[in-house]
Coordinates of C-alpha atoms and ligand atoms in Angstrom, one line a residue:
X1 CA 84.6 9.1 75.3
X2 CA 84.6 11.3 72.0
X3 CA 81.9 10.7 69.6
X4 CA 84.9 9.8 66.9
X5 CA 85.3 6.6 68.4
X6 CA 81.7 5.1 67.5
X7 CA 82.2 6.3 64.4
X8 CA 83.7 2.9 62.8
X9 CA 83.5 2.1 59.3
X10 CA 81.5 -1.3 59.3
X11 CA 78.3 -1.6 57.6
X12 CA 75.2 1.1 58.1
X13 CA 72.1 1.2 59.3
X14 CA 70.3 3.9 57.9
X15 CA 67.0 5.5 58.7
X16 CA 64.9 7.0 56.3
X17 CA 64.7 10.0 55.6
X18 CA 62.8 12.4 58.2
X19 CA 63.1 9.7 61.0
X20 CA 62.0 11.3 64.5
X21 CA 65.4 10.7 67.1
X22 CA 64.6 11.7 70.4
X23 CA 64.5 11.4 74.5
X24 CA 61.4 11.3 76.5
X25 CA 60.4 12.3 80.1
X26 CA 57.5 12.6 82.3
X27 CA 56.4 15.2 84.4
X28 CA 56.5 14.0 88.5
X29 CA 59.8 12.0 87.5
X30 CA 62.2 14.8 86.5
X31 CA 60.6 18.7 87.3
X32 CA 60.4 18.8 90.9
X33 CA 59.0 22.3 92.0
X34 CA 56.0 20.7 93.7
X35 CA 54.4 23.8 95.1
X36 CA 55.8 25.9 93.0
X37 CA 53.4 28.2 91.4
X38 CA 50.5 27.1 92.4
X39 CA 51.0 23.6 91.4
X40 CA 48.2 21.1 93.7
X41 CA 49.1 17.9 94.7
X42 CA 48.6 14.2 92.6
X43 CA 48.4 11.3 93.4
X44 CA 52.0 10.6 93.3
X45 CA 52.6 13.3 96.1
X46 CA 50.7 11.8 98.2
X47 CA 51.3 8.0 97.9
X48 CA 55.4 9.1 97.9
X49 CA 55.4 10.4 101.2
X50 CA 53.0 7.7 102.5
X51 CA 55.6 5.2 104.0
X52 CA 56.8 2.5 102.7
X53 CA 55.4 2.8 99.4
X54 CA 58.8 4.3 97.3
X55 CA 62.0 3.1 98.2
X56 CA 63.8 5.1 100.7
X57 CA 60.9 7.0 101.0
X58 CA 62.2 8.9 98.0
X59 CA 59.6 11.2 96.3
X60 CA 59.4 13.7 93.3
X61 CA 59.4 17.0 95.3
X62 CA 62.5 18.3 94.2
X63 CA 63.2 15.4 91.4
X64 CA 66.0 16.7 88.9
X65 CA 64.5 20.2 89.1
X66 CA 64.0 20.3 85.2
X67 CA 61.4 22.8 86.6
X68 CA 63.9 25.7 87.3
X69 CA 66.4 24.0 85.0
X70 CA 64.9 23.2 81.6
X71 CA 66.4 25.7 79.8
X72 CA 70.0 23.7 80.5
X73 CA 68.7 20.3 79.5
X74 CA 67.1 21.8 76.5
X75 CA 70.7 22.8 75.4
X76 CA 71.8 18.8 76.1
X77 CA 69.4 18.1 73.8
X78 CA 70.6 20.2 71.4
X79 CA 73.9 19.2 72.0
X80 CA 72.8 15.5 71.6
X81 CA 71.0 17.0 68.3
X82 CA 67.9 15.2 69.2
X83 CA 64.8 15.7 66.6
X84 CA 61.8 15.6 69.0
X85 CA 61.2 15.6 73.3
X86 CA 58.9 13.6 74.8
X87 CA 57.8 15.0 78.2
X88 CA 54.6 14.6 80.0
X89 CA 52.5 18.2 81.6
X90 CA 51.6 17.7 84.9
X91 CA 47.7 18.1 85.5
X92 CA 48.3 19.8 88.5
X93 CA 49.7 22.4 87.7
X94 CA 47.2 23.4 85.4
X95 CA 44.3 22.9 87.4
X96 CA 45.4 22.5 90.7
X97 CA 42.4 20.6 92.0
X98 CA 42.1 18.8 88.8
X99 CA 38.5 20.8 87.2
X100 CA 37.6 24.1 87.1
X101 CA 40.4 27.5 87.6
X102 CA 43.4 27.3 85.2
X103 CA 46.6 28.3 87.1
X104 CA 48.0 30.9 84.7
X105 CA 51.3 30.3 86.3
X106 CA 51.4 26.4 85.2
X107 CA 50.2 27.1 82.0
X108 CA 52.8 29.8 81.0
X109 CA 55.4 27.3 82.3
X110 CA 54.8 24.4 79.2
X111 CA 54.8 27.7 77.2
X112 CA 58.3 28.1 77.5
X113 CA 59.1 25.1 77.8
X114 CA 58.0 24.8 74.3
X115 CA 58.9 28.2 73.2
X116 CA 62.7 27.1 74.1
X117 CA 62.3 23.4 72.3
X118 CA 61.6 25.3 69.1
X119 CA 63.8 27.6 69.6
X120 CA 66.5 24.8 69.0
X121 CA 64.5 23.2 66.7
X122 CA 63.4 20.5 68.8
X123 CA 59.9 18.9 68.0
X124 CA 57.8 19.0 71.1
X125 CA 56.1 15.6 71.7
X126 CA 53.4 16.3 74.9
X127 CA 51.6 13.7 76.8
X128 CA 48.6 14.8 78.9
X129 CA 48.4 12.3 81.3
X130 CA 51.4 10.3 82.8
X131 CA 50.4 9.3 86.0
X132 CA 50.0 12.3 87.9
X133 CA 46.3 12.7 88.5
X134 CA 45.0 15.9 91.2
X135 CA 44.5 14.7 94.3
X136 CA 41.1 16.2 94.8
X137 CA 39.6 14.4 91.8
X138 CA 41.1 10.6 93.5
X139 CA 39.1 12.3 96.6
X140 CA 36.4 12.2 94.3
X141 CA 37.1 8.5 93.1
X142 CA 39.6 8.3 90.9
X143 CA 39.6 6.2 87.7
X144 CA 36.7 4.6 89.1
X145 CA 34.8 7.6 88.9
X146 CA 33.3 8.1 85.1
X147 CA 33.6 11.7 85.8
X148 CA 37.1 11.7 85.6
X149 CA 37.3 11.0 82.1
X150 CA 34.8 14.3 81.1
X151 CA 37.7 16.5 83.9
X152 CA 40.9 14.7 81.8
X153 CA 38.6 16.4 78.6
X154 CA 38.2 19.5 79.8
X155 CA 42.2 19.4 80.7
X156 CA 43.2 18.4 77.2
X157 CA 41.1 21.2 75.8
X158 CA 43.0 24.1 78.0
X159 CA 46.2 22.7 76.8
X160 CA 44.8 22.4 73.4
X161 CA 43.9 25.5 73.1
X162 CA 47.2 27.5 74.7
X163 CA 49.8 25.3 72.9
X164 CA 47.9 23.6 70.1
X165 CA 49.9 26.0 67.5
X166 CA 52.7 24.8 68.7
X167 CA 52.7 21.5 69.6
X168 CA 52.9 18.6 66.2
X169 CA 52.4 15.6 68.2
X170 CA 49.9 14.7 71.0
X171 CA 49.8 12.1 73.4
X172 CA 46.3 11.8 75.5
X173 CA 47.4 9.1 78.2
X174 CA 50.9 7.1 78.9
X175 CA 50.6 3.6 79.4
X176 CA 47.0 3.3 80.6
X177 CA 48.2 -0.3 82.0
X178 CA 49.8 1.1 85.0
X179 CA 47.5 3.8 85.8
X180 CA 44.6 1.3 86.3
X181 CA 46.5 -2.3 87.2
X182 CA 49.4 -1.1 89.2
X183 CA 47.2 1.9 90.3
X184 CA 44.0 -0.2 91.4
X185 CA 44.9 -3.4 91.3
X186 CA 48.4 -4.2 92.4
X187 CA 48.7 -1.3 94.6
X188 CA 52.4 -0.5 93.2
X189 CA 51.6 2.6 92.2
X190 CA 49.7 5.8 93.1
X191 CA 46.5 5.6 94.1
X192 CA 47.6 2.1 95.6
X193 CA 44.4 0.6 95.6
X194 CA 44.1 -3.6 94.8
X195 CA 40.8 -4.0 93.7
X196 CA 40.2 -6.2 90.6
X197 CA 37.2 -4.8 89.6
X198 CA 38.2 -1.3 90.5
X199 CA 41.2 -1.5 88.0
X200 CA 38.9 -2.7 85.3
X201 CA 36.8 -0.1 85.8
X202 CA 40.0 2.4 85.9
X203 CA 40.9 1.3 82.6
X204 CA 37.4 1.4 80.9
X205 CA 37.5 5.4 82.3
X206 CA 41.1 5.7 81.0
X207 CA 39.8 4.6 77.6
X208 CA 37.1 6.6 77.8
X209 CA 39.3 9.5 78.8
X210 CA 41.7 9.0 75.8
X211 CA 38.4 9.2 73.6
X212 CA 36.7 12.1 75.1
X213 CA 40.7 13.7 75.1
X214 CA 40.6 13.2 71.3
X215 CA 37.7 14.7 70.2
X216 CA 38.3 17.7 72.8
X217 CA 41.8 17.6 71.1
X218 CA 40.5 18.1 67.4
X219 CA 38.0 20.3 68.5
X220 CA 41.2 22.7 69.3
X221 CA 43.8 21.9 67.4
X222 CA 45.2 23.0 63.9
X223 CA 44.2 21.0 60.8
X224 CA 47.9 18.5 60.8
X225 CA 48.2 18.7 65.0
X226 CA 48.3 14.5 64.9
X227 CA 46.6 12.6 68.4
X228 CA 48.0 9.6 69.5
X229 CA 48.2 7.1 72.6
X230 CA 50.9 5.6 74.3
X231 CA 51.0 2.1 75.2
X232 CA 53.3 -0.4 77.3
X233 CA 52.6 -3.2 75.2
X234 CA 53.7 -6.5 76.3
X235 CA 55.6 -8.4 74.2
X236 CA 54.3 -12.2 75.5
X237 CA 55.8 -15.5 74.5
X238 CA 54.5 -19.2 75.9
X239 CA 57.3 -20.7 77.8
X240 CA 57.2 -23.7 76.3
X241 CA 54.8 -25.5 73.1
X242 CA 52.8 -26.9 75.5
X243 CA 49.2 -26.2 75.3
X244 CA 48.9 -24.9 78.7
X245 CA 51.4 -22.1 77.9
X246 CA 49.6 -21.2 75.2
X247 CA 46.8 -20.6 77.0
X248 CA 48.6 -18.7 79.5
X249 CA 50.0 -16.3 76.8
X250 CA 46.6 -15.6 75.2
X251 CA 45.3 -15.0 78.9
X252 CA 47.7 -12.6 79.9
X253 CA 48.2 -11.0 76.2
X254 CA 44.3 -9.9 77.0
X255 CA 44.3 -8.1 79.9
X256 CA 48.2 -6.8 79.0
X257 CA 47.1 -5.4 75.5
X258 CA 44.0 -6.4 73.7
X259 CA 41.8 -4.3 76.7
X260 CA 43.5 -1.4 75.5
X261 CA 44.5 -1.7 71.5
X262 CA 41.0 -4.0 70.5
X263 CA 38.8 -0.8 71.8
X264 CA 40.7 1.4 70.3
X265 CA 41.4 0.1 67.4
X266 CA 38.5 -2.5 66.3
X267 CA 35.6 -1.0 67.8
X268 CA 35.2 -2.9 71.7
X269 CA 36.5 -5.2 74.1
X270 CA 37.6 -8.8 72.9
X271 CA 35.1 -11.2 74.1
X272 CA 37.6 -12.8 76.2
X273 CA 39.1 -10.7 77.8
X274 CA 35.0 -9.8 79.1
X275 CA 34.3 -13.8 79.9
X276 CA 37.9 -14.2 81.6
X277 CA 37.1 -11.6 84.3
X278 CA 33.5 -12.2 84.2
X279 CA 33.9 -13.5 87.9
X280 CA 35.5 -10.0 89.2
X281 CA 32.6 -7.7 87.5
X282 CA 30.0 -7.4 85.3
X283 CA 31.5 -4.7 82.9
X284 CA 28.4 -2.1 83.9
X285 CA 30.6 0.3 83.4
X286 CA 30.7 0.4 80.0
X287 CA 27.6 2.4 78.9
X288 CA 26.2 1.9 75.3
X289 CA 28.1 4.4 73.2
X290 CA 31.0 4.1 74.8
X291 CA 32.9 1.7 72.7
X292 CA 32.6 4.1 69.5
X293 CA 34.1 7.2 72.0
X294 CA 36.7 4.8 72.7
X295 CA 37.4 4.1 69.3
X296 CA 37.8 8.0 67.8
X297 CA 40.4 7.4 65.3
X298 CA 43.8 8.1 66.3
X299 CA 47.1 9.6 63.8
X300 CA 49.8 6.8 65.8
X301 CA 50.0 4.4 68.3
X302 CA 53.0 5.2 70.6
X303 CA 54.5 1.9 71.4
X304 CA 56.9 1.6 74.9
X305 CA 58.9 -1.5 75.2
X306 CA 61.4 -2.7 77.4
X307 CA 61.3 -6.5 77.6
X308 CA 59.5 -9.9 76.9
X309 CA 57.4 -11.7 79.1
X310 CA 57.7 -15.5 79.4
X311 CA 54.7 -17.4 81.1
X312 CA 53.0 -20.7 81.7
X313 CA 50.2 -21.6 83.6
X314 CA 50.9 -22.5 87.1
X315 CA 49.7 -22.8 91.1
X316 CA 47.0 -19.8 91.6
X317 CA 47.9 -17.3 93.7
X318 CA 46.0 -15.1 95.8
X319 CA 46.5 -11.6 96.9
X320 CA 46.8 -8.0 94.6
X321 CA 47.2 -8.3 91.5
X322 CA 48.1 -6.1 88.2
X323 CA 46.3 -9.0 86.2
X324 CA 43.2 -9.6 86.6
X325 CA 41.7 -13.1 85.7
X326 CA 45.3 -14.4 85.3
X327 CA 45.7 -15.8 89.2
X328 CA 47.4 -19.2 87.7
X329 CA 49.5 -17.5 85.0
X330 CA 52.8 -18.0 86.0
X331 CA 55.7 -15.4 84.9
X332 CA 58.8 -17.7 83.8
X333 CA 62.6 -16.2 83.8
X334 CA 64.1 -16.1 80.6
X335 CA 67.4 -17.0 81.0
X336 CA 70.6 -14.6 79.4
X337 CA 71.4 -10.5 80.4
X338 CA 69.0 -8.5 82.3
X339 CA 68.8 -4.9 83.4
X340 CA 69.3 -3.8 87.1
X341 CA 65.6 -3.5 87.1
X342 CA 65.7 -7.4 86.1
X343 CA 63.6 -7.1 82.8
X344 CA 65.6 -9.9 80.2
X345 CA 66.9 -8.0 77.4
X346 CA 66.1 -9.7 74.5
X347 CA 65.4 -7.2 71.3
X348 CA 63.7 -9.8 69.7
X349 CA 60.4 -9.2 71.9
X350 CA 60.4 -5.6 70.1
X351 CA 60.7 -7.0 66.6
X352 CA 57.4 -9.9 67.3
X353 CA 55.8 -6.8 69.4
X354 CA 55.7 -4.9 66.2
X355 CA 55.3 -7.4 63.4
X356 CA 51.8 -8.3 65.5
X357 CA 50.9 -4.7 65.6
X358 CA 51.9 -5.0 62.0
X359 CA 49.6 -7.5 61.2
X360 CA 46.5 -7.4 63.8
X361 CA 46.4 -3.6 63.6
X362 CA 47.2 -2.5 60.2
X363 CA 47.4 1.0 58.5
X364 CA 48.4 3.1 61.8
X365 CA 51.7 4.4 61.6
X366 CA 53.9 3.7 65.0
X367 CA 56.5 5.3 67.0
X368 CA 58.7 4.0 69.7
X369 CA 58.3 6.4 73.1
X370 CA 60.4 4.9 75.4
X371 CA 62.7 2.0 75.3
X372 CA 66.0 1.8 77.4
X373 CA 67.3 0.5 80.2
X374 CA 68.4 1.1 84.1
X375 CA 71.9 -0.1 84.8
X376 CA 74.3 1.4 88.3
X377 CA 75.8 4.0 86.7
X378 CA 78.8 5.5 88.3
X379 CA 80.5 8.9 87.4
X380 CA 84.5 7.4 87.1
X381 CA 87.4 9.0 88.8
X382 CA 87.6 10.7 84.8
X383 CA 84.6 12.2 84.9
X384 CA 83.4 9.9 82.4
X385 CA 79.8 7.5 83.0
X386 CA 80.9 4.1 81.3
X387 CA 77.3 2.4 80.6
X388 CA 78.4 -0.2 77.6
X389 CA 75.5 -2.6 78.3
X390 CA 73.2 0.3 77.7
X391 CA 74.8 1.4 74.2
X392 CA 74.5 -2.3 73.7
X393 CA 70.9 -2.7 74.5
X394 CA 69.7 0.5 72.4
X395 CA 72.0 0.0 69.3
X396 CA 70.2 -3.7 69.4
X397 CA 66.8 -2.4 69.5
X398 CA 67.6 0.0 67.2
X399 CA 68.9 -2.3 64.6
X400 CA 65.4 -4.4 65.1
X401 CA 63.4 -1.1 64.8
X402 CA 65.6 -0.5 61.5
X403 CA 64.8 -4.2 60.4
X404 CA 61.0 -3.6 61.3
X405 CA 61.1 -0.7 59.0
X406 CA 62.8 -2.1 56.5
X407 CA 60.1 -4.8 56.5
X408 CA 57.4 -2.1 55.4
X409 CA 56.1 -2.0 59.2
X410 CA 55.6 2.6 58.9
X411 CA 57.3 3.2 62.2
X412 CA 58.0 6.9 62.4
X413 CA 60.6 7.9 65.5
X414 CA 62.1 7.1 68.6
X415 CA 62.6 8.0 72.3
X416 CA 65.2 6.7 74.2
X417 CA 63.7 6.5 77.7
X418 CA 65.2 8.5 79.4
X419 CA 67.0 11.8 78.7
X420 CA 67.8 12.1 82.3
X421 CA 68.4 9.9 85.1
X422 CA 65.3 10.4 87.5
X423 CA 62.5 9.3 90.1
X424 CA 61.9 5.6 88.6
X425 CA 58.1 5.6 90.7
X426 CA 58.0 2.9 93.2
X427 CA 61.8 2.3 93.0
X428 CA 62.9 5.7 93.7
X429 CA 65.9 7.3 92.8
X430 CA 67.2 3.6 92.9
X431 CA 67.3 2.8 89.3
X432 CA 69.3 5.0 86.8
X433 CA 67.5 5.1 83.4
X434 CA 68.8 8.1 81.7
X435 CA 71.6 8.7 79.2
X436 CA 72.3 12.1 81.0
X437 CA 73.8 11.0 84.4
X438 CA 72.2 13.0 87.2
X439 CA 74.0 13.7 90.5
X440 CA 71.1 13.8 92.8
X441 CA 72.9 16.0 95.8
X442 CA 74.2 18.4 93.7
X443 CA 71.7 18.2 90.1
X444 CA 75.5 18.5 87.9
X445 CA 74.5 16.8 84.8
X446 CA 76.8 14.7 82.9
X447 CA 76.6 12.5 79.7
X448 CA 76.9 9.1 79.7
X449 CA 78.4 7.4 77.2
X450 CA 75.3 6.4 76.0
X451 CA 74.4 9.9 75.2
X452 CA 77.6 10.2 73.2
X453 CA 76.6 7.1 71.2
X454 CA 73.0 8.1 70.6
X455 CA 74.9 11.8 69.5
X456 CA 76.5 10.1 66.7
X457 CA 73.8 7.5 65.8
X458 CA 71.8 10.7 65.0
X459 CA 74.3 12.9 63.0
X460 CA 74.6 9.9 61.0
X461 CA 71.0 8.7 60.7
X462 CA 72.3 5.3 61.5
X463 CA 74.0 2.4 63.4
X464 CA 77.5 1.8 62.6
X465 CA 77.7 -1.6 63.0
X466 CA 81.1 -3.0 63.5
Ligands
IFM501 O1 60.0 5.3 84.1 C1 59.0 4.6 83.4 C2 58.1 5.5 82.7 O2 57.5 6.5 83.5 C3 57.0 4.8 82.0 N1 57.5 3.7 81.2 C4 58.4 2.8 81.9 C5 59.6 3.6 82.5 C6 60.6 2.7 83.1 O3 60.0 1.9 84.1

């Protein structure tokens, strides 16, 4: 499909001025190249080819090879005339066992990978942390361990220091809420652990991380290089008016996002969020001091949405769980669309997620990093990639990030997640996420028409709405 034909003469949605379009990535899903170079193992190396944790046994070794070929999806993104790239560096391949050595080799890598970005005058937006922590420093303990957070400083300081001319926009940690409750609680995810205490603990060291990460950061960077974090903020609605749902929601809205944005933005844990898991641990962990490393301020909150949660209270349930203190808060099915990963869509989660931010956490300027969505995407007999639902779903949450903005809410960019089709974690190469379809067997890349869409929606710095 040609770009001409999105370009219809309704009404416009125009961005401001300066307004940030662009694609993000992460590290283990897309580069492959997992020895290459001295590159050590993570976490994700080792809990993909333990059975039965991905599906298919599927695993990032070889991924979408962006490692050998980044220099041709650089050029898609030209072509797409994104603004800004959002990928992730993976830790270990900068120091392989996760402290100590720097692997020249690893470093010099995200050098020209960002050489090339400006080169087309792409914006290079780098994450630090997005998922893939050395296996030798899990060995050691993981998140649990409070030494990990002083390793992750040391890390951010190396990349600091090589690329921190460079490099506009940092990111310490993606979505801290996996790492720890998937990671250490559920088990989903790489380390696999499901220990309720342990993932509280994980995410009072990822916090503490992102703190020490910041200061290590300033301590490096150029006077206008801007620190952020990235969150997977949960958008979380009571099923019903019931007082029981509401109770639910303000359960659940705890350990989903006030653990992570109260101490980081208003000085400490919420008291309870502490009280509701009182039962699991005794929050020892958090040594006096902490809370004000925690809190280091921050240029911009990075915001990642995909759906709404519903939820009610309900039966308790036993077993792992990414939600700790929450064992009788029941998720409810929204009825209406979903995506083959079978989150609702409903843009109207994204426009209450940020009117709250809005309001609880004023004065800090936002961006969206990732929203999108995984639908089966087939390459037709014509070559082409018809993914309609997908052009639906981000011209919807476009519009509602164009309302937000419009609103006075200072939202600055955003990523479509993804660029590229890749390793969706736990779900393999099951679920097809980017814009850029990616033929697995071969690595031919082909745009979607999503990419066209998003093409056009940034030449013209708007939605054309029909
Ligand atoms: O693929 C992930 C990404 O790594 C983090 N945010 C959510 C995406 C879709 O699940």
């Amino acid at each position: 499909m040609s770009t001409q034909e999105y370009s219809v003469n309704g009404s416009r949605l125009s961005f401001p001025a300066g307004f940030v379009w662009g694609a993000a990535t992460a590290a283990y899903q897309i580069e492959g190249g997992a020895t290459a170079d001295g590159r050590g193992p993570s976490i994700w190396d080792t809990f993909s080819h333990t059975p039965g944790k991905v599906v298919g046994g599927d695993t990032g070794d070889v991924a979408v090879d962006h490692y050998r070929q980044f220099r041709t999806d650089i050029a898609l993104m030209a072509e797409l005339g994104l603004s800004a790239y959002r990928f992730s560096v993976s830790w270990p391949r900068i120091q392989p066992g996760g402290r100590g050595p720097v692997n020249a080799a690893g470093l010099d890598y995200y050098e020209r990978l960002v050489d090339e970005l400006l080169r087309h005058g792409i914006m290079p937006v780098l994450t630090l942390y997005h998922w893939d922590l050395p296996q030798e420093l899990e060995d050691a303990g993981g998140w649990g361990e409070r030494d990990t957070a002083a390793r992750f400083a040391e890390f951010a300081s190396v990349v600091g220091t090589r690329l921190g001319d460079r490099v506009p926009l940092w990111t310490t940690l993606n979505e801290p809420w996996c790492s720890a409750f998937l990671g250490y609680g559920s088990g989903e995810h790489a380390p696999g652990h499901t220990d309720p205490a342990l993932s509280l603990r994980a995410a009072h060291h990822l916090l503490l991380a992102h703190g020490l990460g910041v200061a290590a950061l300033r301590s490096v960077l150029p006077a206008g290089a801007e620190v952020s974090i990235t969150l997977n903020l949960h958008a979380i609605m009571p099923a019903s008016p019931s007082p029981s749902a509401a109770e639910a929601a303000r359960r659940l809205d705890g350990v989903a996002n006030r653990i992570f944005l109260d101490p980081l933005l208003r000085g400490g844990y919420p008291f309870d969020v502490v009280r509701d898991t009182g039962s699991l641990t005794d929050w020892s962990f958090v040594r006096a001091g902490d809370e004000a490393v925690i809190g280091e301020p921050i240029d911009l909150l990075g915001v990642n949405y995909y759906a709404p949660t519903l939820v009610d209270l309900g039966e308790p349930r036993s077993g792992p769980t990414a939600w700790p203190g929450c064992d009788d808060v029941v998720f409810v099915r929204q009825p209406g669309p979903a995506t083959a990963m079978g989150w609702t869509i409903d843009a109207r989660g994204l426009r209450t997620l940020l009117l709250r931010l809005h309001e609880d956490y004023p004065g800090l300027p936002l961006m969206i990093t990732e929203n999108g969505a995984a639908f089966d995407d087939r390459v037709q007999a014509d070559g082409a990639v018809r993914d309609p639902e997908r052009i639906a779903y981000l011209r919807d949450h476009l519009a509602v990030v164009h309302e937000s903005i419009e609103a006075g809410i200072d939202l600055r960019g955003y990523f479509v997640w993804s660029l590229l089709d890749n390793f969706e974690w736990a779900f393999g190469y099951t679920k097809r996420f980017g814009i850029v379809h990616v033929d697995y067997a071969t690595q031919r890349r082909v745009l979607k028409d999503s990419a066209h869409w998003y093409r056009a929606v940034i030449r013209a710095n708007g939605i054309d709405w029909a």
